[in-house]
Amino acid sequence: MLHRRLHRRPDRRLRSNWRATGLGGISLALLSAGALAGGLPPAAAHARPAGTGDGRVTVRVVTEVDADGAYDRVLEPGLAGVRVTLTDDAGTVLPGTTGADGTVVFDAASSPLTGGRYRVRVANPDPDNLSEAVAGLGSGPDVIRANVGFVDVRGGTDVTYTTGFWEPDAYCQANPELVTCNLAKGDATGFKGLVSFAGDFSNATPGGTVTDLTDNTAQQSVFGIGVDRTGNTYLGTLVKRHTAYKAAGNTNTIFRYNRGSDAVTPFVTLPGTLTAHNPADNWLHDDAVYGKVGREGIGDVDVSGDGKTLYAVDLDDSSLYAVPLQGAGDAVTAGPATAYPVPRPADCAGDWHPYGIGVRGKRVLVGGVCGAENTVTGTALWGDPSKVTSHVYEFKAGTFTHLFGTAMNYPRGCAYRFLPNPVPNPAPYRCTDATTVGQVMSADWEAWNQRVPGRESHSFVSAPQPILSNIEIADDGDLVLGFRDRFGDMQGTATYAFGAATGSQLVTGIAAGDVLRVCASGTAFTLENNATCGALTGAGKDNELGPGGGEFYQDLTDLSDARHDQITEGGTVLQPYRGKLFSTAYDPFDAYQQGVRRWNSETGVTEGNLLVQQTWNQDAATRADLFGKANGLADLELVCDQAPVQIGNRVWYDSDGNGVQDPSEPPVPGVLVTLVRADGTSVGATTDANGEYYFGTEQGLKPNTSYKLHFDYDGIDPARLPGSPALNELKWTKANVGTDDTVNSKVDSGGHTTARVGDPGHVDHDLDAGLVGPVDRLGDLVWHDTDGDGVQDPGEPGAKDVTVKLVDPATGRVVRTTKTDAAGRYLFDALPDGDYQVCFVRPPGRYLWTRQDAGKSGDDSVVDPATGCSPPVTLGPDHRQDLTLDAGLVKALGLTVAKSDGKTHRPLGGAVFELWQDSNGTPGLQLRGDEKDTRVDDCVSDRDGRCSFGALRIGTYYLVETDVPEGYVLPKKPVTGPYGLTPSNAAQGDGLVVRIANERGEPCKGKC
């Protein structure tokens, strides 16, 4: 190798001392090599100072709501139980878990981490429902960052890193519109139909502005409403007495209203034929459908969180139908519907009536009631309410799992009562606090029945029968159940009672729906109790109008001299994370109104009411065509925008060129990233101080669309990069290294990549790009030095499969390990700047390391024979590579002394010899002076007259006999030699055998 040696070499004095040690240090060398073979001890990260000066890292994990990349401390709650890790350059991982407030604090200074610059990684705690949040630019604690990012806490700097997750399928803007649908009697025309309004209405009449979208004839009798995010509203046919079906006829049809076309059209028809209405006498009788309410038609309708499936409950076959939504906007079409029969709950009394649907994100719930019809008798026309139960199932992958069930016989007060209660109460039709089921105007739930209830003085009638019409999933996992009063759809306003003759007294139905909260605790659910639900407390504690003597959501209304204790109509919707729960209701402000009530979803306090339409203070004909207090509104839904999308993230300088973002590798600001659309138009973004860039909905990105990205680094300042490379020395690092897409580079050598934006809410922060300059590396040869001269001679072969370790010289920590190839080559590539040492493990077969620095750099061996390690090497801007770290192997040689009696030739034990190596090149043994030869070792002959010297190198040696056995005299010339050791004297058997005899001196004493 002719490369200039870049490692630090010892000065000549130290080298001379090393050589003077000679083979006398062979035992230490063997110990050192053995230690290396067993592995070096663990130590801190390579070439990085300990983290004792680091600041603290606070990682905050939040639930993002606004999707604007900014942390809202009031709106966006912390996520508890999220796993967070910090990782340093050496791969040391410090784990943590967020607490109740969503934060975890790492004290890096007292941890095993080193270097001060760390990678933050936050694991998704609920991949089924949560996705990485939309990120913002900047570094402040109120900026939401990517789930994988980087912090620098060197010099005691404290850092707060905020990141988050969100529910893209549950996203809704701050103040969305809502839609509901008004119902009118028979086939009357000219009345409100589908309407919309903003959700921020107040408590002052009329609360807000209502916009008419259709008239009542466009869809006629409907209840279930589902809304997608592309302008479509789906409405399911309702069987309601005194109300016509749409022109589609007596079919289970779901209609679609599109805002673009402003038209209502049939969308899909599910199995089942509806009982025909009887329009005689201006729809005042219509008795044929009295008992069909809740048993025929379509129940609730909802759209899946991803907008790809329309769900509906078919009341005819008690099945949940899933209808694929193909396309979007006015071009949407219905795919083939699939039916999933909703299982009947165990111990269900009477008929099973599934009806309501709940969708949040990927979750789908279905609920219904067991009607207890089999408990209705001639003396108890209202049946046994304790047998009436409501149930909720979770639907997933075609399977239903029962979540919750409860009896419905809790106190509910009066559907209508005078204020104050007359004392004494002479009128049997006036409801009192001591109401019992079946009492006139009682609000207590009854079994499903077809009785004709008694009327009070205003000809009001009530026989509340529960329909579980809506399910909402709260932020904390609780459920909110909306109940529609079946009797409110069985009896109209100023119409005949069931079975009444023409000309008899007209009666008006008073509906009494309800809203209940179900408390989640792990996988268990319990009904609210006296206005409490887990840690939450509602507004109606001890009001005797709900389970346990109170109700969470107070849904009564006080008029001038009367009260309705239960005014909701079964259309409920909860706006996630905004603390808003809405329900259709009558008399929100005053008598004979249809409208909407809004509660704080966490406290049950009424925060707003909305008047949708007045149903009484009009002319008699108009009053007669509206439903007043008898379920005059359909379902209620939010109209939410599509969830924003975002792509992008980081450009970094890949100092070691390995294609992976290491914690200490810096960002690259100033890179121009251009996003190119299919039509050739483009938009650009420049990486910020964190090297980050983003494109999103605000930049015109569309879901389910592909884009091209081009990265241009011409505008960066390369002087700010490690080593200050010239601009023309930079290139894009290797792409798609490894399996972790969060930390590798995506661009090709030309700086191009493509990005596919998925469904609404798609976030991809893995479109990273790495720049690389000149790369640090070390190598590169281990060879067999067959002549032992320490120089790489022609024909001397490479040594394969030799283990080579890259070591941090400051700590002894092994950074990497490799083995030589068939030619004896090795290479440590893509190294970060720092100090290194290369240590070699001797292969089996009694090898030694050849002499050190015997020739010119690149042609000799740099290894210290005693340690098997090279001197330290510093890699950095001035020295990017050193390929001269070579190591030569030589075979260990041996020399054996055979000592005998000069006359008898009998082996003599006890003779002492010193072995010296000629190290100064002067003929003859030099025992004194500055340039004396090197003493290797001594040995004592054994009983066989032998002593051996092993692990010797090629060279010239001398023996000095320093002591003799008892009875013998030293030779006149105790020095023998020279003895030349060559590879043929390899330490097999005795090696080179030197025979030396002694003559007797004085007479032998003892045993000779």
mmCIF file with all atom_site columns, N, CA and C in Angstrom, residues 200-204 537-540 551-557 579-583 588 596-610:
data_model
loop_
_atom_site.group_PDB
_atom_site.id
_atom_site.type_symbol
_atom_site.label_atom_id
_atom_site.label_alt_id
_atom_site.label_comp_id
_atom_site.label_asym_id
_atom_site.label_entity_id
_atom_site.label_seq_id
_atom_site.pdbx_PDB_ins_code
_atom_site.Cartn_x
_atom_site.Cartn_y
_atom_site.Cartn_z
_atom_site.occupancy
_atom_site.B_iso_or_equiv
_atom_site.pdbx_formal_charge
_atom_site.auth_seq_id
_atom_site.auth_comp_id
_atom_site.auth_asym_id
_atom_site.auth_atom_id
_atom_site.pdbx_PDB_model_num
ATOM 1   N N  . ASP A 1 200 ? -72.235 26.462 16.558 1.00 0.00 ? 200 ASP A N  1
ATOM 2   C CA . ASP A 1 200 ? -71.879 27.381 17.639 1.00 0.00 ? 200 ASP A CA 1
ATOM 3   C C  . ASP A 1 200 ? -73.064 28.235 18.065 1.00 0.00 ? 200 ASP A C  1
ATOM 4   N N  . PHE A 1 201 ? -74.271 27.685 17.979 1.00 0.00 ? 201 PHE A N  1
ATOM 5   C CA . PHE A 1 201 ? -75.455 28.469 18.342 1.00 0.00 ? 201 PHE A CA 1
ATOM 6   C C  . PHE A 1 201 ? -75.468 28.770 19.837 1.00 0.00 ? 201 PHE A C  1
ATOM 7   N N  . SER A 1 202 ? -76.226 29.799 20.192 1.00 0.00 ? 202 SER A N  1
ATOM 8   C CA . SER A 1 202 ? -76.212 30.315 21.556 1.00 0.00 ? 202 SER A CA 1
ATOM 9   C C  . SER A 1 202 ? -77.443 29.847 22.323 1.00 0.00 ? 202 SER A C  1
ATOM 10  N N  . ASN A 1 203 ? -77.653 30.418 23.504 1.00 0.00 ? 203 ASN A N  1
ATOM 11  C CA . ASN A 1 203 ? -78.825 30.106 24.313 1.00 0.00 ? 203 ASN A CA 1
ATOM 12  C C  . ASN A 1 203 ? -79.919 31.151 24.175 1.00 0.00 ? 203 ASN A C  1
ATOM 13  N N  . ALA A 1 204 ? -79.712 32.125 23.308 1.00 0.00 ? 204 ALA A N  1
ATOM 14  C CA . ALA A 1 204 ? -80.710 33.166 23.086 1.00 0.00 ? 204 ALA A CA 1
ATOM 15  C C  . ALA A 1 204 ? -81.495 32.850 21.820 1.00 0.00 ? 204 ALA A C  1
ATOM 16  N N  . THR A 1 537 ? -68.901 14.064 36.337 1.00 0.00 ? 537 THR A N  1
ATOM 17  C CA . THR A 1 537 ? -70.185 14.329 36.981 1.00 0.00 ? 537 THR A CA 1
ATOM 18  C C  . THR A 1 537 ? -71.010 15.226 36.068 1.00 0.00 ? 537 THR A C  1
ATOM 19  N N  . GLY A 1 538 ? -72.250 14.807 35.798 1.00 0.00 ? 538 GLY A N  1
ATOM 20  C CA . GLY A 1 538 ? -73.130 15.549 34.912 1.00 0.00 ? 538 GLY A CA 1
ATOM 21  C C  . GLY A 1 538 ? -73.955 16.596 35.633 1.00 0.00 ? 538 GLY A C  1
ATOM 22  N N  . ALA A 1 539 ? -74.978 17.080 34.916 1.00 0.00 ? 539 ALA A N  1
ATOM 23  C CA . ALA A 1 539 ? -75.706 18.261 35.389 1.00 0.00 ? 539 ALA A CA 1
ATOM 24  C C  . ALA A 1 539 ? -76.982 17.935 36.145 1.00 0.00 ? 539 ALA A C  1
ATOM 25  N N  . GLY A 1 540 ? -77.456 16.693 36.097 1.00 0.00 ? 540 GLY A N  1
ATOM 26  C CA . GLY A 1 540 ? -78.764 16.404 36.675 1.00 0.00 ? 540 GLY A CA 1
ATOM 27  C C  . GLY A 1 540 ? -78.727 15.527 37.905 1.00 0.00 ? 540 GLY A C  1
ATOM 28  N N  . GLU A 1 551 ? -79.592 12.362 36.156 1.00 0.00 ? 551 GLU A N  1
ATOM 29  C CA . GLU A 1 551 ? -79.206 12.146 34.753 1.00 0.00 ? 551 GLU A CA 1
ATOM 30  C C  . GLU A 1 551 ? -78.008 13.012 34.405 1.00 0.00 ? 551 GLU A C  1
ATOM 31  N N  . PHE A 1 552 ? -77.127 12.445 33.599 1.00 0.00 ? 552 PHE A N  1
ATOM 32  C CA . PHE A 1 552 ? -75.900 13.149 33.219 1.00 0.00 ? 552 PHE A CA 1
ATOM 33  C C  . PHE A 1 552 ? -76.236 14.342 32.325 1.00 0.00 ? 552 PHE A C  1
ATOM 34  N N  . TYR A 1 553 ? -77.015 14.104 31.272 1.00 0.00 ? 553 TYR A N  1
ATOM 35  C CA . TYR A 1 553 ? -77.414 15.175 30.356 1.00 0.00 ? 553 TYR A CA 1
ATOM 36  C C  . TYR A 1 553 ? -78.835 15.589 30.698 1.00 0.00 ? 553 TYR A C  1
ATOM 37  N N  . GLN A 1 554 ? -78.986 16.784 31.222 1.00 0.00 ? 554 GLN A N  1
ATOM 38  C CA . GLN A 1 554 ? -80.299 17.253 31.656 1.00 0.00 ? 554 GLN A CA 1
ATOM 39  C C  . GLN A 1 554 ? -81.084 17.694 30.425 1.00 0.00 ? 554 GLN A C  1
ATOM 40  N N  . ASP A 1 555 ? -82.065 16.900 30.053 1.00 0.00 ? 555 ASP A N  1
ATOM 41  C CA . ASP A 1 555 ? -82.787 17.132 28.806 1.00 0.00 ? 555 ASP A CA 1
ATOM 42  C C  . ASP A 1 555 ? -84.255 17.462 29.051 1.00 0.00 ? 555 ASP A C  1
ATOM 43  N N  . LEU A 1 556 ? -84.492 18.359 29.991 1.00 0.00 ? 556 LEU A N  1
ATOM 44  C CA . LEU A 1 556 ? -85.854 18.828 30.232 1.00 0.00 ? 556 LEU A CA 1
ATOM 45  C C  . LEU A 1 556 ? -85.993 20.244 29.698 1.00 0.00 ? 556 LEU A C  1
ATOM 46  N N  . THR A 1 557 ? -87.226 20.694 29.600 1.00 0.00 ? 557 THR A N  1
ATOM 47  C CA . THR A 1 557 ? -87.483 22.074 29.236 1.00 0.00 ? 557 THR A CA 1
ATOM 48  C C  . THR A 1 557 ? -88.637 22.604 30.075 1.00 0.00 ? 557 THR A C  1
ATOM 49  N N  . GLY A 1 579 ? -65.760 18.774 23.120 1.00 0.00 ? 579 GLY A N  1
ATOM 50  C CA . GLY A 1 579 ? -66.637 18.853 24.268 1.00 0.00 ? 579 GLY A CA 1
ATOM 51  C C  . GLY A 1 579 ? -68.059 19.220 23.909 1.00 0.00 ? 579 GLY A C  1
ATOM 52  N N  . LYS A 1 580 ? -68.505 18.872 22.708 1.00 0.00 ? 580 LYS A N  1
ATOM 53  C CA . LYS A 1 580 ? -69.843 19.247 22.255 1.00 0.00 ? 580 LYS A CA 1
ATOM 54  C C  . LYS A 1 580 ? -70.660 18.008 21.911 1.00 0.00 ? 580 LYS A C  1
ATOM 55  N N  . LEU A 1 581 ? -71.838 17.930 22.500 1.00 0.00 ? 581 LEU A N  1
ATOM 56  C CA . LEU A 1 581 ? -72.803 16.879 22.202 1.00 0.00 ? 581 LEU A CA 1
ATOM 57  C C  . LEU A 1 581 ? -74.105 17.541 21.784 1.00 0.00 ? 581 LEU A C  1
ATOM 58  N N  . PHE A 1 582 ? -74.657 17.117 20.654 1.00 0.00 ? 582 PHE A N  1
ATOM 59  C CA . PHE A 1 582 ? -75.870 17.693 20.108 1.00 0.00 ? 582 PHE A CA 1
ATOM 60  C C  . PHE A 1 582 ? -76.975 16.638 20.068 1.00 0.00 ? 582 PHE A C  1
ATOM 61  N N  . SER A 1 583 ? -78.216 17.085 20.196 1.00 0.00 ? 583 SER A N  1
ATOM 62  C CA . SER A 1 583 ? -79.359 16.181 20.025 1.00 0.00 ? 583 SER A CA 1
ATOM 63  C C  . SER A 1 583 ? -80.541 16.959 19.471 1.00 0.00 ? 583 SER A C  1
ATOM 64  N N  . PRO A 1 588 ? -87.039 23.683 22.396 1.00 0.00 ? 588 PRO A N  1
ATOM 65  C CA . PRO A 1 588 ? -85.744 24.083 22.961 1.00 0.00 ? 588 PRO A CA 1
ATOM 66  C C  . PRO A 1 588 ? -85.828 25.410 23.707 1.00 0.00 ? 588 PRO A C  1
ATOM 67  N N  . VAL A 1 596 ? -82.620 21.907 18.242 1.00 0.00 ? 596 VAL A N  1
ATOM 68  C CA . VAL A 1 596 ? -81.441 21.135 18.627 1.00 0.00 ? 596 VAL A CA 1
ATOM 69  C C  . VAL A 1 596 ? -80.915 21.702 19.941 1.00 0.00 ? 596 VAL A C  1
ATOM 70  N N  . ARG A 1 597 ? -80.493 20.811 20.828 1.00 0.00 ? 597 ARG A N  1
ATOM 71  C CA . ARG A 1 597 ? -79.853 21.210 22.071 1.00 0.00 ? 597 ARG A CA 1
ATOM 72  C C  . ARG A 1 597 ? -78.384 20.786 22.027 1.00 0.00 ? 597 ARG A C  1
ATOM 73  N N  . ARG A 1 598 ? -77.537 21.640 22.603 1.00 0.00 ? 598 ARG A N  1
ATOM 74  C CA . ARG A 1 598 ? -76.100 21.317 22.694 1.00 0.00 ? 598 ARG A CA 1
ATOM 75  C C  . ARG A 1 598 ? -75.684 21.333 24.156 1.00 0.00 ? 598 ARG A C  1
ATOM 76  N N  . TRP A 1 599 ? -75.020 20.241 24.564 1.00 0.00 ? 599 TRP A N  1
ATOM 77  C CA . TRP A 1 599 ? -74.472 20.153 25.908 1.00 0.00 ? 599 TRP A CA 1
ATOM 78  C C  . TRP A 1 599 ? -72.950 20.170 25.857 1.00 0.00 ? 599 TRP A C  1
ATOM 79  N N  . ASN A 1 600 ? -72.336 20.499 26.962 1.00 0.00 ? 600 ASN A N  1
ATOM 80  C CA . ASN A 1 600 ? -70.938 20.164 27.158 1.00 0.00 ? 600 ASN A CA 1
ATOM 81  C C  . ASN A 1 600 ? -70.890 18.652 27.374 1.00 0.00 ? 600 ASN A C  1
ATOM 82  N N  . SER A 1 601 ? -70.202 17.963 26.505 1.00 0.00 ? 601 SER A N  1
ATOM 83  C CA . SER A 1 601 ? -70.265 16.504 26.535 1.00 0.00 ? 601 SER A CA 1
ATOM 84  C C  . SER A 1 601 ? -69.635 15.916 27.792 1.00 0.00 ? 601 SER A C  1
ATOM 85  N N  . GLU A 1 602 ? -68.784 16.691 28.485 1.00 0.00 ? 602 GLU A N  1
ATOM 86  C CA . GLU A 1 602 ? -68.094 16.181 29.665 1.00 0.00 ? 602 GLU A CA 1
ATOM 87  C C  . GLU A 1 602 ? -68.766 16.568 30.978 1.00 0.00 ? 602 GLU A C  1
ATOM 88  N N  . THR A 1 603 ? -69.673 17.573 30.934 1.00 0.00 ? 603 THR A N  1
ATOM 89  C CA . THR A 1 603 ? -70.326 18.020 32.162 1.00 0.00 ? 603 THR A CA 1
ATOM 90  C C  . THR A 1 603 ? -71.838 17.889 32.114 1.00 0.00 ? 603 THR A C  1
ATOM 91  N N  . GLY A 1 604 ? -72.412 17.698 30.932 1.00 0.00 ? 604 GLY A N  1
ATOM 92  C CA . GLY A 1 604 ? -73.855 17.595 30.800 1.00 0.00 ? 604 GLY A CA 1
ATOM 93  C C  . GLY A 1 604 ? -74.581 18.909 30.888 1.00 0.00 ? 604 GLY A C  1
ATOM 94  N N  . VAL A 1 605 ? -73.859 20.020 30.969 1.00 0.00 ? 605 VAL A N  1
ATOM 95  C CA . VAL A 1 605 ? -74.483 21.333 31.079 1.00 0.00 ? 605 VAL A CA 1
ATOM 96  C C  . VAL A 1 605 ? -74.934 21.811 29.701 1.00 0.00 ? 605 VAL A C  1
ATOM 97  N N  . THR A 1 606 ? -76.159 22.337 29.629 1.00 0.00 ? 606 THR A N  1
ATOM 98  C CA . THR A 1 606 ? -76.660 22.877 28.372 1.00 0.00 ? 606 THR A CA 1
ATOM 99  C C  . THR A 1 606 ? -75.899 24.148 28.021 1.00 0.00 ? 606 THR A C  1
ATOM 100 N N  . GLU A 1 607 ? -75.348 24.184 26.801 1.00 0.00 ? 607 GLU A N  1
ATOM 101 C CA . GLU A 1 607 ? -74.560 25.338 26.362 1.00 0.00 ? 607 GLU A CA 1
ATOM 102 C C  . GLU A 1 607 ? -75.213 26.099 25.225 1.00 0.00 ? 607 GLU A C  1
ATOM 103 N N  . GLY A 1 608 ? -76.220 25.508 24.602 1.00 0.00 ? 608 GLY A N  1
ATOM 104 C CA . GLY A 1 608 ? -76.871 26.212 23.504 1.00 0.00 ? 608 GLY A CA 1
ATOM 105 C C  . GLY A 1 608 ? -78.130 25.498 23.055 1.00 0.00 ? 608 GLY A C  1
ATOM 106 N N  . ASN A 1 609 ? -79.057 26.255 22.467 1.00 0.00 ? 609 ASN A N  1
ATOM 107 C CA . ASN A 1 609 ? -80.269 25.712 21.869 1.00 0.00 ? 609 ASN A CA 1
ATOM 108 C C  . ASN A 1 609 ? -80.480 26.373 20.523 1.00 0.00 ? 609 ASN A C  1
ATOM 109 N N  . LEU A 1 610 ? -81.113 25.650 19.620 1.00 0.00 ? 610 LEU A N  1
ATOM 110 C CA . LEU A 1 610 ? -81.357 26.172 18.282 1.00 0.00 ? 610 LEU A CA 1
ATOM 111 C C  . LEU A 1 610 ? -82.805 25.904 17.891 1.00 0.00 ? 610 LEU A C  1
#
